[in-house]
Amino acid sequence: MNKAVVVPHGIGTAWRDVKNVSSSKRVLFYEGEDTRMLRAAIAAADAGLCRPVVLGRVSEMLTTARGLGLDLSAVEMRDVNDEVSLDNQVDEYGRPCHRVGLDTEFLSSRAHASALLVRSGWVDAAIGGARTSSADILGAGMSCIGLAPGRTTVSGAVFLDTQRPDVGSGGTLAFADAVVTPMPTVEQLVDIAAATAHSWRSLMRTEPRIGFLSFSTKGSSKSRHVDRVRDALRLFQRTFPDEVVDGELQFDAAVSGAVAARKSASGAVGGSANVLVFPSLDSANIAYKVAEQLGGSKARAFLQGLARPFADVSRGCTVDDIVTTVGMLLYDVLQDRESPGSHCQGEMN
């Protein structure tokens, strides 16, 4: 019996909906030698979430499955010694696709091959990261898939189930960018905020309340780092005037109404932010991992900004993390494929 998948509190509705409409989608799990990926592919098939295609050394995967008593009958296996013929196909940009060789010593090259298979439409989505670094996955996504229309930055939003109903929306917060850009520019912070607002609407079915974070609240500290966040907030407000947004805010003033009142920050967000835009990758990545490791929160990363669905999970991921990430990915894909920015009421210049 396969282990039941634990669904984060905040995306339960999205999860139920995606299982009803996505079962025909082919998802490539391209690290098939990793037991977690193999189990996740089986769990996704059992849940009716998608049609899993698992890439790896088939002999090794079969040995693993026999040793663990896993049933692979619902999973399509592809050996790394195979070639996938894409002759006479073109991708959405009109670029020709030929043959993709999957045999490789380096997982980074396998990520590139997988990105090509997504780009061509041979599979609908791909997921990796259990053994492959984020840098390799991002490089593959950028070079083989490219940016979505209207996006200028690839970023990663982490949806955090804090199990605190008084925080965010029913206990769920989105942290961005927690995956990609070390020190975002003003323009990148705006794009990250717009992309995360789109992801929030798509996955959470509620309206985002966006807080631009800093170590300063409403001018309490002076620094060029604070100025960068303040400039990003002003540009975002000009570009998306109908969005609920505030800044610059310290974390406590963004998520606690009582603290916001004490710090005279009871503005549009009023201590009830659910989308938090961090000033750097350092701060966002450290914050969500502290919440996860010490606070008992459940974190699910969501890569946003690419033209096709290509997911990256943490190397510390669980089977549940992988399956839930696939569900989030497919749910977003099945929505109206407007550019993320168009869900905000404004246009990027």
Short mmCIF file of C-alpha atoms in Angstrom, two decimals:
data_model
loop_
_atom_site.label_atom_id
_atom_site.label_comp_id
_atom_site.label_asym_id
_atom_site.label_seq_id
_atom_site.Cartn_x
_atom_site.Cartn_y
_atom_site.Cartn_z
CA MET A 1 0.00 0.00 0.00
CA ASN A 2 1.46 3.36 -1.02
CA LYS A 3 1.69 6.09 1.58
CA ALA A 4 -1.09 8.69 1.45
CA VAL A 5 -0.08 12.12 0.24
CA VAL A 6 -0.28 14.93 2.80
CA VAL A 7 -1.78 18.03 1.21
CA PRO A 8 -0.82 21.44 2.63
CA HIS A 9 -3.77 23.14 4.31
CA GLY A 10 -3.90 26.16 2.02
CA ILE A 11 -3.96 24.39 -1.34
CA GLY A 12 -6.47 21.67 -0.55
CA THR A 13 -9.10 23.06 -2.93
CA ALA A 14 -6.61 23.36 -5.76
CA TRP A 15 -5.44 19.81 -5.15
CA ARG A 16 -8.95 18.36 -5.40
CA ASP A 17 -9.64 20.28 -8.59
CA VAL A 18 -6.43 19.31 -10.36
CA LYS A 19 -7.01 15.60 -9.74
CA ASN A 20 -10.31 15.90 -11.58
CA VAL A 21 -8.87 17.34 -14.80
CA SER A 22 -5.17 16.55 -15.11
CA SER A 23 -5.02 12.75 -15.21
CA SER A 24 -4.10 12.71 -18.91
CA LYS A 25 -1.05 14.96 -18.44
CA ARG A 26 2.34 13.29 -18.80
CA VAL A 27 4.87 14.35 -16.16
CA LEU A 28 8.54 13.40 -16.39
CA PHE A 29 10.28 12.39 -13.14
CA TYR A 30 13.84 12.49 -14.44
CA GLU A 31 15.72 11.24 -11.38
CA GLY A 32 14.29 7.74 -11.35
CA GLU A 33 17.24 6.25 -9.46
CA ASP A 34 16.21 8.28 -6.41
CA THR A 35 13.79 6.24 -4.31
CA ARG A 36 11.76 9.32 -3.39
CA MET A 37 11.17 10.16 -7.05
CA LEU A 38 10.16 6.59 -7.81
CA ARG A 39 7.73 6.50 -4.91
CA ALA A 40 6.36 9.92 -5.87
CA ALA A 41 5.69 8.81 -9.44
CA ILE A 42 3.77 5.78 -8.16
CA ALA A 43 1.83 7.94 -5.68
CA ALA A 44 0.94 10.44 -8.43
CA ALA A 45 -0.35 7.61 -10.61
CA ASP A 46 -2.32 6.06 -7.73
CA ALA A 47 -3.90 9.44 -6.97
CA GLY A 48 -4.94 9.88 -10.62
CA LEU A 49 -2.93 13.08 -10.71
CA CYS A 50 -1.04 12.47 -13.97
CA ARG A 51 0.57 9.86 -16.21
CA PRO A 52 4.08 9.59 -14.76
CA VAL A 53 7.10 8.96 -17.00
CA VAL A 54 10.17 7.99 -14.98
CA LEU A 55 13.62 8.44 -16.45
CA GLY A 56 16.59 6.50 -15.14
CA ARG A 57 18.49 3.26 -15.42
CA VAL A 58 15.61 0.82 -15.76
CA SER A 59 17.50 -2.15 -14.32
CA GLU A 60 18.28 -0.15 -11.18
CA MET A 61 14.70 1.11 -10.86
CA LEU A 62 13.32 -2.42 -11.18
CA THR A 63 15.72 -3.70 -8.54
CA THR A 64 14.70 -0.89 -6.19
CA ALA A 65 11.01 -1.56 -6.79
CA ARG A 66 11.38 -5.27 -6.10
CA GLY A 67 13.33 -4.60 -2.92
CA LEU A 68 10.69 -2.19 -1.62
CA GLY A 69 7.67 -4.07 -2.91
CA LEU A 70 6.59 -1.23 -5.21
CA ASP A 71 4.14 -1.74 -8.06
CA LEU A 72 5.38 -0.01 -11.22
CA SER A 73 2.53 -1.11 -13.49
CA ALA A 74 1.00 2.39 -13.70
CA VAL A 75 4.35 4.08 -14.42
CA GLU A 76 6.00 4.46 -17.82
CA MET A 77 9.74 3.87 -17.52
CA ARG A 78 12.34 5.31 -19.88
CA ASP A 79 15.94 4.17 -19.82
CA VAL A 80 18.73 6.72 -20.01
CA ASN A 81 20.13 4.73 -22.94
CA ASP A 82 17.02 5.54 -25.00
CA GLU A 83 16.66 8.27 -27.55
CA VAL A 84 13.39 10.11 -27.89
CA SER A 85 12.57 10.95 -31.49
CA LEU A 86 11.12 14.40 -31.98
CA ASP A 87 11.65 14.55 -35.74
CA ASN A 88 9.31 16.87 -37.64
CA GLN A 89 8.13 18.56 -34.45
CA VAL A 90 8.54 22.20 -33.53
CA ASP A 91 8.17 23.90 -30.21
CA GLU A 92 5.90 26.86 -29.44
CA TYR A 93 8.55 29.25 -30.78
CA GLY A 94 8.78 27.41 -34.11
CA ARG A 95 12.20 25.94 -33.34
CA PRO A 96 12.79 22.44 -34.76
CA CYS A 97 13.16 19.50 -32.37
CA HIS A 98 15.21 16.46 -33.36
CA ARG A 99 16.45 13.65 -31.14
CA VAL A 100 17.07 14.01 -27.45
CA GLY A 101 19.76 11.70 -26.12
CA LEU A 102 19.08 10.80 -22.50
CA ASP A 103 22.24 8.83 -21.69
CA THR A 104 24.47 11.07 -19.60
CA GLU A 105 26.87 10.86 -16.72
CA PHE A 106 25.87 14.26 -15.40
CA LEU A 107 22.45 14.97 -13.94
CA SER A 108 22.71 18.56 -15.13
CA SER A 109 22.75 17.29 -18.73
CA ARG A 110 19.76 15.08 -17.95
CA ALA A 111 17.96 18.18 -16.70
CA HIS A 112 18.66 19.87 -20.03
CA ALA A 113 17.34 16.85 -21.95
CA SER A 114 14.22 16.86 -19.78
CA ALA A 115 13.68 20.57 -20.38
CA LEU A 116 13.87 19.93 -24.13
CA LEU A 117 11.22 17.23 -23.80
CA VAL A 118 8.97 19.68 -21.98
CA ARG A 119 9.64 22.40 -24.54
CA SER A 120 8.72 20.08 -27.40
CA GLY A 121 5.52 18.90 -25.76
CA TRP A 122 6.67 15.25 -25.54
CA VAL A 123 5.75 15.57 -21.85
CA ASP A 124 3.55 18.22 -20.27
CA ALA A 125 5.84 18.93 -17.30
CA ALA A 126 9.01 17.70 -15.61
CA ILE A 127 10.25 17.58 -12.04
CA GLY A 128 13.69 17.13 -10.50
CA GLY A 129 15.87 18.42 -7.71
CA ALA A 130 16.16 15.41 -5.42
CA ARG A 131 19.71 14.96 -6.71
CA THR A 132 20.16 17.88 -9.10
CA SER A 133 21.15 21.35 -7.92
CA SER A 134 18.80 24.29 -8.35
CA ALA A 135 21.46 26.04 -10.42
CA ASP A 136 21.50 23.18 -12.94
CA ILE A 137 17.71 23.02 -13.12
CA LEU A 138 17.38 26.78 -13.58
CA GLY A 139 20.07 26.76 -16.25
CA ALA A 140 18.23 24.02 -18.10
CA GLY A 141 14.91 25.82 -17.82
CA MET A 142 16.28 29.15 -19.00
CA SER A 143 18.32 27.77 -21.92
CA CYS A 144 15.83 25.17 -23.16
CA ILE A 145 12.40 26.58 -22.23
CA GLY A 146 12.79 30.32 -21.71
CA LEU A 147 10.69 32.96 -19.99
CA ALA A 148 6.91 33.10 -20.04
CA PRO A 149 5.30 35.99 -21.94
CA GLY A 150 5.38 39.13 -19.83
CA ARG A 151 7.97 37.83 -17.39
CA THR A 152 11.48 39.18 -17.05
CA THR A 153 12.67 37.03 -14.15
CA VAL A 154 12.48 33.41 -13.07
CA SER A 155 11.73 33.21 -9.37
CA GLY A 156 10.66 30.76 -6.73
CA ALA A 157 7.72 31.19 -4.38
CA VAL A 158 7.59 29.00 -1.29
CA PHE A 159 4.06 28.33 -0.06
CA LEU A 160 4.34 27.87 3.68
CA ASP A 161 1.63 26.19 5.75
CA THR A 162 2.35 27.66 9.17
CA GLN A 163 -0.55 25.82 10.85
CA ARG A 164 -1.38 29.19 12.40
CA PRO A 165 -4.90 30.19 11.21
CA ASP A 166 -4.33 33.76 12.41
CA VAL A 167 -1.45 34.26 9.95
CA GLY A 168 -1.71 35.04 6.24
CA SER A 169 -4.71 33.32 4.65
CA GLY A 170 -5.83 30.45 6.84
CA GLY A 171 -2.25 29.97 7.97
CA THR A 172 -0.64 30.01 4.53
CA LEU A 173 2.03 32.49 3.41
CA ALA A 174 4.01 32.81 0.18
CA PHE A 175 7.70 33.78 0.44
CA ALA A 176 9.49 35.10 -2.68
CA ASP A 177 12.05 34.97 -4.12
CA ALA A 178 13.31 32.06 -2.03
CA VAL A 179 14.99 30.11 -4.83
CA VAL A 180 16.64 32.05 -7.66
CA THR A 181 17.85 35.67 -7.56
CA PRO A 182 20.48 36.53 -4.91
CA MET A 183 20.00 40.31 -4.87
CA PRO A 184 17.02 41.39 -7.00
CA THR A 185 17.04 44.81 -8.64
CA VAL A 186 14.11 47.17 -8.21
CA GLU A 187 12.61 45.92 -11.48
CA GLN A 188 13.16 42.29 -10.53
CA LEU A 189 11.45 42.79 -7.17
CA VAL A 190 8.43 44.16 -9.03
CA ASP A 191 8.38 41.22 -11.43
CA ILE A 192 8.76 38.74 -8.56
CA ALA A 193 5.84 40.37 -6.74
CA ALA A 194 3.65 40.26 -9.87
CA ALA A 195 4.51 36.61 -10.58
CA THR A 196 3.84 35.59 -6.99
CA ALA A 197 0.52 37.43 -6.98
CA HIS A 198 -0.45 35.38 -10.05
CA SER A 199 0.70 32.13 -8.44
CA TRP A 200 -1.24 32.98 -5.28
CA ARG A 201 -4.47 33.66 -7.18
CA SER A 202 -4.07 30.51 -9.24
CA LEU A 203 -3.27 28.16 -6.38
CA MET A 204 -5.04 29.69 -3.40
CA ARG A 205 -8.20 31.05 -5.05
CA THR A 206 -8.03 34.16 -2.87
CA GLU A 207 -6.70 37.67 -3.35
CA PRO A 208 -3.06 38.42 -2.53
CA ARG A 209 -2.12 40.99 0.10
CA ILE A 210 1.46 41.86 -0.69
CA GLY A 211 4.10 43.08 1.72
CA PHE A 212 7.53 44.32 0.55
CA LEU A 213 9.86 43.34 3.40
CA SER A 214 12.91 45.02 4.86
CA PHE A 215 14.67 45.43 8.20
CA SER A 216 12.89 48.79 8.33
CA THR A 217 9.22 49.66 8.78
CA LYS A 218 8.01 52.87 7.16
CA GLY A 219 11.32 54.68 7.38
CA SER A 220 12.41 53.45 10.81
CA SER A 221 15.91 52.82 9.39
CA LYS A 222 17.95 54.51 6.70
CA SER A 223 19.96 52.49 4.20
CA ARG A 224 20.44 52.06 0.47
CA HIS A 225 19.01 48.55 0.95
CA VAL A 226 15.84 50.07 2.39
CA ASP A 227 15.74 52.58 -0.48
CA ARG A 228 15.80 49.71 -3.00
CA VAL A 229 12.75 48.10 -1.39
CA ARG A 230 10.97 51.45 -1.16
CA ASP A 231 11.67 52.17 -4.84
CA ALA A 232 10.36 48.72 -5.80
CA LEU A 233 7.17 49.34 -3.83
CA ARG A 234 6.57 52.67 -5.59
CA LEU A 235 7.16 51.12 -9.04
CA PHE A 236 4.83 48.24 -8.23
CA GLN A 237 2.12 50.63 -7.04
CA ARG A 238 2.41 52.69 -10.22
CA THR A 239 2.33 49.60 -12.43
CA PHE A 240 -0.40 47.72 -10.56
CA PRO A 241 -2.46 50.44 -8.84
CA ASP A 242 -5.33 48.14 -7.84
CA GLU A 243 -3.23 45.63 -5.94
CA VAL A 244 -3.33 45.49 -2.13
CA VAL A 245 0.30 46.18 -1.21
CA ASP A 246 2.34 47.94 1.44
CA GLY A 247 5.97 48.47 2.46
CA GLU A 248 8.58 48.76 3.47
CA LEU A 249 7.69 46.47 6.36
CA GLN A 250 9.52 44.35 8.87
CA PHE A 251 8.28 40.77 8.96
CA ASP A 252 6.34 41.18 12.20
CA ALA A 253 4.59 44.33 10.98
CA ALA A 254 3.61 42.52 7.76
CA VAL A 255 1.95 39.50 9.42
CA SER A 256 0.71 40.80 12.80
CA GLY A 257 -2.02 43.41 13.07
CA ALA A 258 -1.04 44.22 16.66
CA VAL A 259 2.59 44.85 15.72
CA ALA A 260 1.57 46.84 12.64
CA ALA A 261 -0.52 49.11 14.87
CA ARG A 262 2.34 49.64 17.32
CA LYS A 263 4.70 50.48 14.47
CA SER A 264 2.19 52.79 12.75
CA ALA A 265 2.02 50.45 9.76
CA SER A 266 -1.74 49.85 9.62
CA GLY A 267 -1.92 50.62 5.92
CA ALA A 268 -3.40 48.64 3.03
CA VAL A 269 -2.06 45.35 4.36
CA GLY A 270 -2.49 46.14 8.05
CA GLY A 271 -0.47 43.22 9.36
CA SER A 272 -2.39 40.68 7.25
CA ALA A 273 0.01 40.09 4.35
CA ASN A 274 -0.12 36.67 2.72
CA VAL A 275 2.45 37.31 -0.07
CA LEU A 276 5.82 38.42 1.28
CA VAL A 277 8.42 39.85 -1.10
CA PHE A 278 11.85 39.53 0.49
CA PRO A 279 14.73 41.87 -0.36
CA SER A 280 17.19 39.06 -1.08
CA LEU A 281 17.51 35.34 -1.67
CA ASP A 282 19.47 35.05 1.58
CA SER A 283 16.65 36.44 3.67
CA ALA A 284 13.81 34.52 1.98
CA ASN A 285 15.59 31.16 1.86
CA ILE A 286 16.80 31.36 5.46
CA ALA A 287 13.39 32.53 6.71
CA TYR A 288 11.38 29.70 5.20
CA LYS A 289 13.86 27.05 6.34
CA VAL A 290 13.84 28.41 9.89
CA ALA A 291 10.03 28.27 9.84
CA GLU A 292 10.16 24.74 8.48
CA GLN A 293 12.85 23.31 10.76
CA LEU A 294 12.09 25.09 14.03
CA GLY A 295 8.48 26.19 13.63
CA GLY A 296 7.01 23.00 12.18
CA SER A 297 5.74 24.69 9.01
CA LYS A 298 5.27 22.73 5.78
CA ALA A 299 6.97 24.31 2.77
CA ARG A 300 6.27 23.75 -0.93
CA ALA A 301 8.42 25.54 -3.52
CA PHE A 302 6.91 26.70 -6.80
CA LEU A 303 9.13 27.79 -9.71
CA GLN A 304 7.51 30.65 -11.61
CA GLY A 305 8.37 32.62 -14.73
CA LEU A 306 9.20 29.85 -17.23
CA ALA A 307 7.13 29.37 -20.39
CA ARG A 308 6.53 25.68 -19.64
CA PRO A 309 6.12 23.78 -16.35
CA PHE A 310 9.51 22.68 -15.03
CA ALA A 311 9.70 22.06 -11.28
CA ASP A 312 12.57 22.12 -8.83
CA VAL A 313 12.27 20.50 -5.40
CA SER A 314 14.77 20.68 -2.57
CA ARG A 315 17.35 17.93 -2.21
CA GLY A 316 15.94 17.49 1.29
CA CYS A 317 12.43 16.85 -0.10
CA THR A 318 10.04 14.09 0.92
CA VAL A 319 7.79 11.99 -1.33
CA ASP A 320 4.86 14.16 -0.28
CA ASP A 321 6.78 17.31 -1.25
CA ILE A 322 7.37 15.96 -4.75
CA VAL A 323 3.80 14.86 -5.37
CA THR A 324 2.29 18.05 -4.00
CA THR A 325 4.66 20.15 -6.13
CA VAL A 326 3.48 18.25 -9.21
CA GLY A 327 -0.12 18.98 -8.22
CA MET A 328 0.58 22.67 -7.78
CA LEU A 329 2.41 22.78 -11.10
CA LEU A 330 -0.38 21.11 -13.04
CA TYR A 331 -3.07 23.18 -11.38
CA ASP A 332 -1.36 26.40 -12.42
CA VAL A 333 -0.89 25.11 -15.98
CA LEU A 334 -4.57 24.20 -16.27
CA GLN A 335 -5.68 27.75 -15.45
CA ASP A 336 -6.07 30.38 -18.15
CA ARG A 337 -2.52 30.88 -19.39
CA GLU A 338 -2.42 34.63 -19.17
CA SER A 339 0.93 36.16 -18.32
CA PRO A 340 1.35 36.43 -14.54
CA GLY A 341 1.47 40.21 -14.70
CA SER A 342 -1.92 40.42 -16.43
CA HIS A 343 -3.61 39.07 -13.31
CA CYS A 344 -2.50 42.26 -11.59
CA GLN A 345 -4.32 45.37 -12.67
CA GLY A 346 -1.58 47.02 -14.63
CA GLU A 347 1.08 46.51 -17.27
CA MET A 348 4.83 46.35 -17.01
CA ASN A 349 6.65 48.92 -19.13
#
